[in-house]
Short mmCIF file of C-alpha atoms in Angstrom, two decimals:
data_model
loop_
_atom_site.label_atom_id
_atom_site.label_comp_id
_atom_site.label_asym_id
_atom_site.label_seq_id
_atom_site.Cartn_x
_atom_site.Cartn_y
_atom_site.Cartn_z
CA MET C 13 8.98 71.35 -20.68
CA SER C 14 11.50 68.74 -19.61
CA GLN C 15 10.11 65.50 -18.28
CA THR C 16 13.45 64.38 -16.91
CA ARG C 17 13.32 66.44 -13.73
CA HIS C 18 10.21 64.58 -12.54
CA VAL C 19 11.40 61.90 -10.12
CA PRO C 20 8.67 59.51 -8.93
CA VAL C 21 8.52 59.33 -5.13
CA MET C 22 9.24 56.02 -3.28
CA LEU C 23 9.09 54.29 -6.65
CA GLN C 24 10.78 50.99 -5.82
CA ARG C 25 8.81 50.58 -2.62
CA CYS C 26 5.53 51.11 -4.50
CA LEU C 27 6.55 48.49 -7.09
CA ASP C 28 7.54 46.05 -4.34
CA LEU C 29 4.21 46.51 -2.56
CA LEU C 30 2.18 45.85 -5.71
CA ALA C 31 4.43 43.12 -7.19
CA PRO C 32 2.86 40.01 -5.56
CA ALA C 33 -0.56 40.92 -7.01
CA LEU C 34 0.75 41.86 -10.47
CA GLU C 35 3.06 38.84 -10.83
CA ALA C 36 0.56 36.21 -9.67
CA PRO C 37 -0.51 33.89 -12.51
CA GLY C 38 -4.14 34.27 -13.60
CA PRO C 39 -6.44 33.58 -16.54
CA GLN C 40 -6.34 37.25 -17.65
CA PRO C 41 -3.48 39.78 -17.74
CA PRO C 42 -3.44 41.71 -14.44
CA VAL C 43 -4.85 45.24 -14.48
CA VAL C 44 -3.17 48.01 -12.48
CA VAL C 45 -4.71 51.46 -12.07
CA ASP C 46 -2.59 54.58 -11.62
CA CYS C 47 -5.20 56.96 -10.21
CA THR C 48 -2.88 59.96 -10.38
CA LEU C 49 -1.01 59.74 -13.68
CA GLY C 50 0.78 63.11 -13.55
CA LEU C 51 3.87 62.97 -15.76
CA GLY C 52 3.67 59.18 -15.93
CA GLY C 53 6.75 58.25 -13.88
CA HIS C 54 5.03 55.62 -11.75
CA SER C 55 2.97 54.40 -14.74
CA GLU C 56 6.02 53.91 -16.93
CA ALA C 57 7.76 51.97 -14.14
CA LEU C 58 4.69 49.75 -13.64
CA LEU C 59 4.54 48.89 -17.35
CA ALA C 60 8.28 48.18 -17.45
CA ALA C 61 8.37 46.13 -14.23
CA PHE C 62 5.28 44.01 -14.97
CA PRO C 63 5.39 43.13 -18.68
CA THR C 64 2.08 41.24 -18.69
CA ALA C 65 0.13 43.98 -16.89
CA ARG C 66 -2.42 46.28 -18.47
CA LEU C 67 -2.42 49.86 -17.15
CA VAL C 68 -5.41 52.15 -16.72
CA ALA C 69 -4.28 55.66 -15.75
CA LEU C 70 -6.46 58.61 -14.72
CA ASP C 71 -5.76 62.33 -14.52
CA ARG C 72 -7.98 65.40 -14.43
CA ASP C 73 -5.25 67.53 -16.02
CA LYS C 74 -5.37 67.42 -19.83
CA GLU C 75 -1.80 68.68 -20.18
CA ALA C 76 -0.57 65.83 -17.96
CA LEU C 77 -2.46 63.33 -20.14
CA ARG C 78 -0.89 64.74 -23.29
CA LEU C 79 2.68 64.59 -21.96
CA SER C 80 2.21 61.14 -20.41
CA GLY C 81 0.65 59.90 -23.64
CA GLU C 82 3.93 60.70 -25.42
CA ARG C 83 5.95 59.05 -22.67
CA LEU C 84 3.87 55.86 -22.60
CA ALA C 85 3.37 55.58 -26.38
CA PRO C 86 6.00 52.78 -26.68
CA TYR C 87 3.74 50.55 -24.57
CA GLY C 88 0.93 50.75 -27.15
CA ASP C 89 -2.44 49.39 -26.13
CA ARG C 90 -1.16 48.11 -22.77
CA ALA C 91 -1.77 51.66 -21.49
CA THR C 92 -5.22 53.27 -21.42
CA LEU C 93 -5.18 56.93 -20.35
CA VAL C 94 -8.45 58.51 -19.20
CA HIS C 95 -9.42 62.13 -18.48
CA ALA C 96 -11.15 61.65 -15.13
CA VAL C 97 -10.95 62.54 -11.45
CA TYR C 98 -9.96 59.53 -9.36
CA ASP C 99 -13.28 59.20 -7.55
CA GLU C 100 -14.73 58.37 -11.00
CA LEU C 101 -12.80 55.08 -10.97
CA PRO C 102 -15.92 52.84 -10.78
CA GLU C 103 -17.45 54.51 -13.88
CA VAL C 104 -14.14 54.34 -15.78
CA LEU C 105 -13.70 50.61 -15.08
CA ASP C 106 -17.33 49.96 -15.94
CA ARG C 107 -16.94 51.78 -19.28
CA LEU C 108 -13.82 49.76 -20.08
CA GLY C 109 -15.53 46.49 -19.13
CA ILE C 110 -13.08 45.73 -16.30
CA PRO C 111 -14.91 44.05 -13.39
CA GLU C 112 -11.96 44.05 -10.96
CA VAL C 113 -8.29 45.02 -10.80
CA GLN C 114 -5.15 43.54 -9.26
CA GLY C 115 -3.38 46.77 -8.28
CA VAL C 116 -4.15 50.42 -7.51
CA LEU C 117 -1.67 53.23 -6.95
CA PHE C 118 -2.41 56.76 -5.71
CA ASP C 119 0.28 59.46 -5.66
CA LEU C 120 -1.68 62.33 -4.09
CA GLY C 121 -0.99 66.06 -3.92
CA VAL C 122 0.20 68.35 -6.70
CA SER C 123 2.15 66.89 -9.58
CA SER C 124 5.66 68.13 -10.35
CA MET C 125 4.37 69.52 -13.61
CA GLN C 126 1.75 71.66 -11.89
CA LEU C 127 4.36 73.03 -9.48
CA ASP C 128 6.86 73.65 -12.26
CA GLU C 129 4.45 75.39 -14.64
CA SER C 130 4.63 78.87 -13.17
CA ASP C 131 1.40 80.11 -14.78
CA ARG C 132 -0.79 77.67 -12.82
CA GLY C 133 -0.43 79.50 -9.48
CA PHE C 134 0.25 76.42 -7.31
CA ALA C 135 3.67 77.58 -6.12
CA TYR C 136 4.05 80.42 -3.63
CA ALA C 137 7.72 80.86 -4.52
CA ARG C 138 7.01 82.89 -7.66
CA ASP C 139 4.36 85.28 -8.89
CA ALA C 140 1.59 83.77 -11.02
CA PRO C 141 -2.17 84.05 -11.56
CA LEU C 142 -4.03 82.53 -8.60
CA ASP C 143 -5.64 79.64 -10.46
CA MET C 144 -4.72 76.29 -8.79
CA ARG C 145 -7.27 74.23 -10.75
CA MET C 146 -5.87 70.80 -11.63
CA ASP C 147 -8.39 70.65 -14.47
CA GLN C 148 -8.34 74.10 -16.04
CA THR C 149 -11.49 73.41 -18.06
CA THR C 150 -13.82 73.46 -15.07
CA GLY C 151 -14.53 74.88 -11.61
CA ILE C 152 -13.59 78.08 -9.82
CA SER C 153 -10.07 79.44 -9.35
CA ALA C 154 -8.24 80.24 -6.11
CA ALA C 155 -8.65 83.96 -6.89
CA GLU C 156 -12.44 83.54 -7.01
CA VAL C 157 -12.40 81.73 -3.66
CA LEU C 158 -10.36 84.55 -2.07
CA ASN C 159 -12.46 87.30 -3.62
CA THR C 160 -15.98 85.92 -3.09
CA TYR C 161 -16.15 83.54 -0.11
CA PRO C 162 -17.60 84.97 3.12
CA PRO C 163 -14.93 85.59 5.82
CA GLY C 164 -16.22 82.78 8.07
CA GLU C 165 -15.98 80.28 5.23
CA LEU C 166 -12.40 81.36 4.40
CA VAL C 167 -11.41 80.94 8.06
CA ARG C 168 -12.94 77.45 8.09
CA ILE C 169 -11.03 76.46 4.93
CA LEU C 170 -7.68 77.74 6.22
CA ARG C 171 -8.15 75.95 9.53
CA ALA C 172 -9.54 72.68 8.17
CA TYR C 173 -7.39 72.28 5.03
CA GLY C 174 -4.28 74.29 5.92
CA GLU C 175 -4.18 73.63 9.67
CA GLU C 176 -3.41 77.36 9.86
CA LYS C 177 -3.54 78.64 13.44
CA GLN C 178 -3.49 82.27 12.28
CA ALA C 179 -6.49 81.85 9.94
CA LYS C 180 -8.46 84.76 11.43
CA ARG C 181 -5.60 87.23 11.08
CA ILE C 182 -4.94 86.22 7.48
CA VAL C 183 -8.63 86.32 6.50
CA SER C 184 -9.26 89.74 8.04
CA ALA C 185 -6.28 91.06 6.03
CA VAL C 186 -7.61 89.37 2.86
CA VAL C 187 -11.10 90.85 3.35
CA ARG C 188 -9.67 94.33 3.94
CA GLU C 189 -7.48 94.11 0.82
CA ARG C 190 -10.03 92.54 -1.52
CA GLU C 191 -12.38 95.47 -0.93
CA LYS C 192 -9.70 97.79 -2.32
CA GLU C 193 -8.85 95.52 -5.25
CA PRO C 194 -9.66 91.86 -6.02
CA PHE C 195 -6.83 89.32 -5.79
CA THR C 196 -5.42 88.05 -9.09
CA ASN C 197 -1.80 87.01 -8.42
CA SER C 198 0.07 84.91 -5.91
CA ALA C 199 2.79 87.43 -4.96
CA ARG C 200 0.27 89.86 -3.44
CA LEU C 201 -1.22 87.08 -1.31
CA VAL C 202 2.23 85.91 -0.13
CA GLU C 203 3.12 89.48 0.82
CA LEU C 204 -0.17 89.96 2.69
CA ILE C 205 0.37 86.74 4.69
CA ARG C 206 3.89 87.83 5.64
CA GLU C 207 2.54 91.14 6.92
CA ALA C 208 -0.44 89.59 8.73
CA LEU C 209 1.47 86.99 10.74
CA PRO C 210 3.17 87.70 14.06
CA GLN C 211 6.94 87.28 14.03
CA ALA C 212 6.85 84.10 16.16
CA ALA C 213 4.60 82.34 13.64
CA MET C 214 6.99 83.29 10.83
CA ARG C 215 9.86 81.38 12.39
CA THR C 216 8.31 77.92 12.17
CA GLY C 217 7.39 75.53 9.39
CA GLY C 218 8.97 76.94 6.23
CA ASN C 219 7.31 79.53 4.00
CA PRO C 220 4.51 81.25 5.96
CA ALA C 221 2.23 81.11 2.88
CA LYS C 222 2.51 77.31 2.56
CA ARG C 223 -0.53 76.42 4.69
CA THR C 224 -2.81 79.00 3.04
CA PHE C 225 -1.83 77.85 -0.46
CA GLN C 226 -2.43 74.22 0.52
CA ALA C 227 -5.89 75.12 1.89
CA LEU C 228 -6.88 77.03 -1.24
CA ARG C 229 -5.67 74.23 -3.51
CA ILE C 230 -7.65 71.60 -1.59
CA GLU C 231 -10.79 73.77 -1.71
CA VAL C 232 -10.48 74.61 -5.41
CA ASN C 233 -10.02 70.97 -6.40
CA GLY C 234 -12.31 69.41 -3.78
CA GLU C 235 -9.38 67.13 -2.98
CA LEU C 236 -10.44 65.70 0.38
CA THR C 237 -14.06 65.23 -0.68
CA VAL C 238 -12.87 63.40 -3.79
CA LEU C 239 -10.41 61.32 -1.77
CA GLU C 240 -13.12 60.31 0.72
CA ARG C 241 -14.99 58.68 -2.17
CA ALA C 242 -11.95 57.49 -4.13
CA ILE C 243 -10.13 55.30 -1.58
CA PRO C 244 -13.19 53.15 -0.69
CA ALA C 245 -14.03 52.90 -4.42
CA ALA C 246 -10.50 51.70 -5.18
CA VAL C 247 -10.62 49.11 -2.38
CA ALA C 248 -13.98 47.90 -3.73
CA ALA C 249 -12.47 47.50 -7.22
CA LEU C 250 -9.69 45.18 -5.98
CA ALA C 251 -9.91 41.47 -6.70
CA VAL C 252 -9.15 39.16 -3.80
CA GLY C 253 -5.34 39.16 -3.56
CA GLY C 254 -5.23 42.62 -5.17
CA ARG C 255 -3.16 45.37 -3.57
CA ILE C 256 -3.42 49.13 -3.09
CA ALA C 257 -0.56 51.58 -2.40
CA VAL C 258 -1.24 55.21 -1.46
CA LEU C 259 1.33 58.01 -1.24
CA SER C 260 0.12 61.12 0.59
CA TYR C 261 1.95 64.34 1.35
CA GLN C 262 0.07 65.99 4.18
CA SER C 263 -1.55 64.85 7.41
CA LEU C 264 -5.17 65.39 6.29
CA GLU C 265 -4.78 63.04 3.31
CA ASP C 266 -2.80 60.49 5.29
CA ARG C 267 -5.39 60.45 8.11
CA LEU C 268 -8.17 59.78 5.61
CA VAL C 269 -6.27 56.95 3.92
CA LYS C 270 -5.39 55.45 7.31
CA GLN C 271 -9.04 55.48 8.41
CA VAL C 272 -10.32 53.72 5.28
CA LEU C 273 -7.61 51.04 5.28
CA ALA C 274 -7.86 50.48 9.05
CA ALA C 275 -11.65 50.10 8.82
CA GLY C 276 -11.21 47.50 6.07
CA ALA C 277 -8.68 45.60 8.17
CA ALA C 278 -10.90 45.48 11.28
CA ASN C 279 -13.50 42.87 12.06
CA THR C 280 -16.95 44.41 12.35
CA ALA C 281 -18.57 41.79 14.56
CA PRO C 282 -20.65 42.88 17.55
CA PRO C 283 -18.60 42.32 20.73
CA GLY C 284 -18.91 39.02 22.59
CA LEU C 285 -19.50 36.59 19.70
CA PRO C 286 -17.70 33.30 20.43
CA VAL C 287 -17.00 32.79 16.71
CA VAL C 288 -16.80 35.68 14.23
CA PRO C 289 -18.96 34.89 11.16
CA GLU C 290 -17.38 35.32 7.72
CA ARG C 291 -19.34 38.49 6.91
CA TYR C 292 -17.73 40.33 9.84
CA GLN C 293 -14.16 39.27 9.00
CA PRO C 294 -11.68 41.91 7.75
CA ARG C 295 -11.65 42.55 3.98
CA LEU C 296 -8.13 43.95 4.03
CA LYS C 297 -4.73 43.07 5.42
CA LEU C 298 -2.43 46.04 6.07
CA LEU C 299 0.95 45.74 4.31
CA THR C 300 2.70 48.65 6.03
CA ARG C 301 3.25 49.23 9.74
CA GLY C 302 1.76 52.68 10.09
CA ALA C 303 2.93 54.95 7.29
CA GLU C 304 6.30 54.26 5.69
CA LEU C 305 8.61 57.21 5.07
CA PRO C 306 11.12 57.83 2.25
CA THR C 307 14.77 57.08 3.02
CA GLU C 308 17.17 59.88 3.89
CA GLU C 309 19.01 59.17 0.61
CA GLU C 310 15.83 59.67 -1.41
CA VAL C 311 14.98 62.94 0.34
CA ALA C 312 18.53 64.17 -0.30
CA GLU C 313 18.09 63.44 -4.03
CA ASN C 314 14.48 64.61 -4.35
CA ARG C 315 13.30 67.18 -1.81
CA ARG C 316 9.67 66.71 -2.92
CA ALA C 317 9.78 63.23 -1.37
CA ALA C 318 10.33 64.66 2.13
CA PRO C 319 6.69 64.81 3.33
CA ALA C 320 5.64 61.53 1.63
CA ARG C 321 3.81 58.86 3.63
CA LEU C 322 3.12 55.44 2.06
CA ARG C 323 0.40 53.00 3.14
CA GLY C 324 -0.50 49.69 1.53
CA ALA C 325 -3.13 47.00 1.93
CA GLN C 326 -4.19 43.72 0.33
CA ARG C 327 -7.74 42.58 -0.38
CA ILE C 328 -8.20 39.26 1.45
CA ARG C 329 -11.87 38.47 0.91
CA GLU C 330 -14.91 39.40 -1.17
CA ASP C 331 -17.63 41.71 0.06
CA GLU C 332 -20.80 39.97 1.14
CA ARG C 333 -23.20 40.11 -1.77
#
């Protein structure tokens, strides 16, 4: 599989956001964590741009780790690749004996490799087994979710994770069909969604299956639950002066990231104090005004950049011990 077609999203902006923390002189080489290694595009750029930095990169997908390992081999022991989900960051750093880090990068969503490997079932554009597990060694597949979850639970997932207004229609069609024959492949699901939706709903927002596939993928991989733990853990791992950059691709992820960073940048003092004590002062300073978007030029060159939203923050003080 070619690695050349993978174009890292908002790459230069991510490097610029992290640069002040990774270029600052210190007693030890700076450590930067790529929490979502994928095909290693961002990781390779971090190692090239910051020649003194040490990289720790996580991915739950063993195939991604293998391919990135080849790509990053020239950097030798500056790169440490770990098979882990990104909410396991505290354990990974602990195991490596790294008390704090200077930079953290998240590039959320599905990697290009997972979309391009047709047998993984992430893409609704072609027929494939309904798997959608980012780590194929563990957990239940999208087919199992469709075939075994109670109707009410499926409706909840489509609404909460896919923001699908027609969840009930789709689920009643799924339940009717799965009784005849269990779901195994993506094409049958895409066809069912097309038939279940009213014509007006078909005319908006791209492929009508997009929201259902997103919802199933998030459920199968526990993405939002993992993210809820991972972003606070990453902030906690930052040294004072350290920086975090997070790229998200849908509103649910972006909202979660926004909430964690905004909470860190707020003072937590009870109202009415004449002077705010140190322990109530913000721990973070926001580095982006709202979420930054890719440029029109980048979207023209790489359509997968279109939905990207980038947020960054800097750690400005220690937690109270």
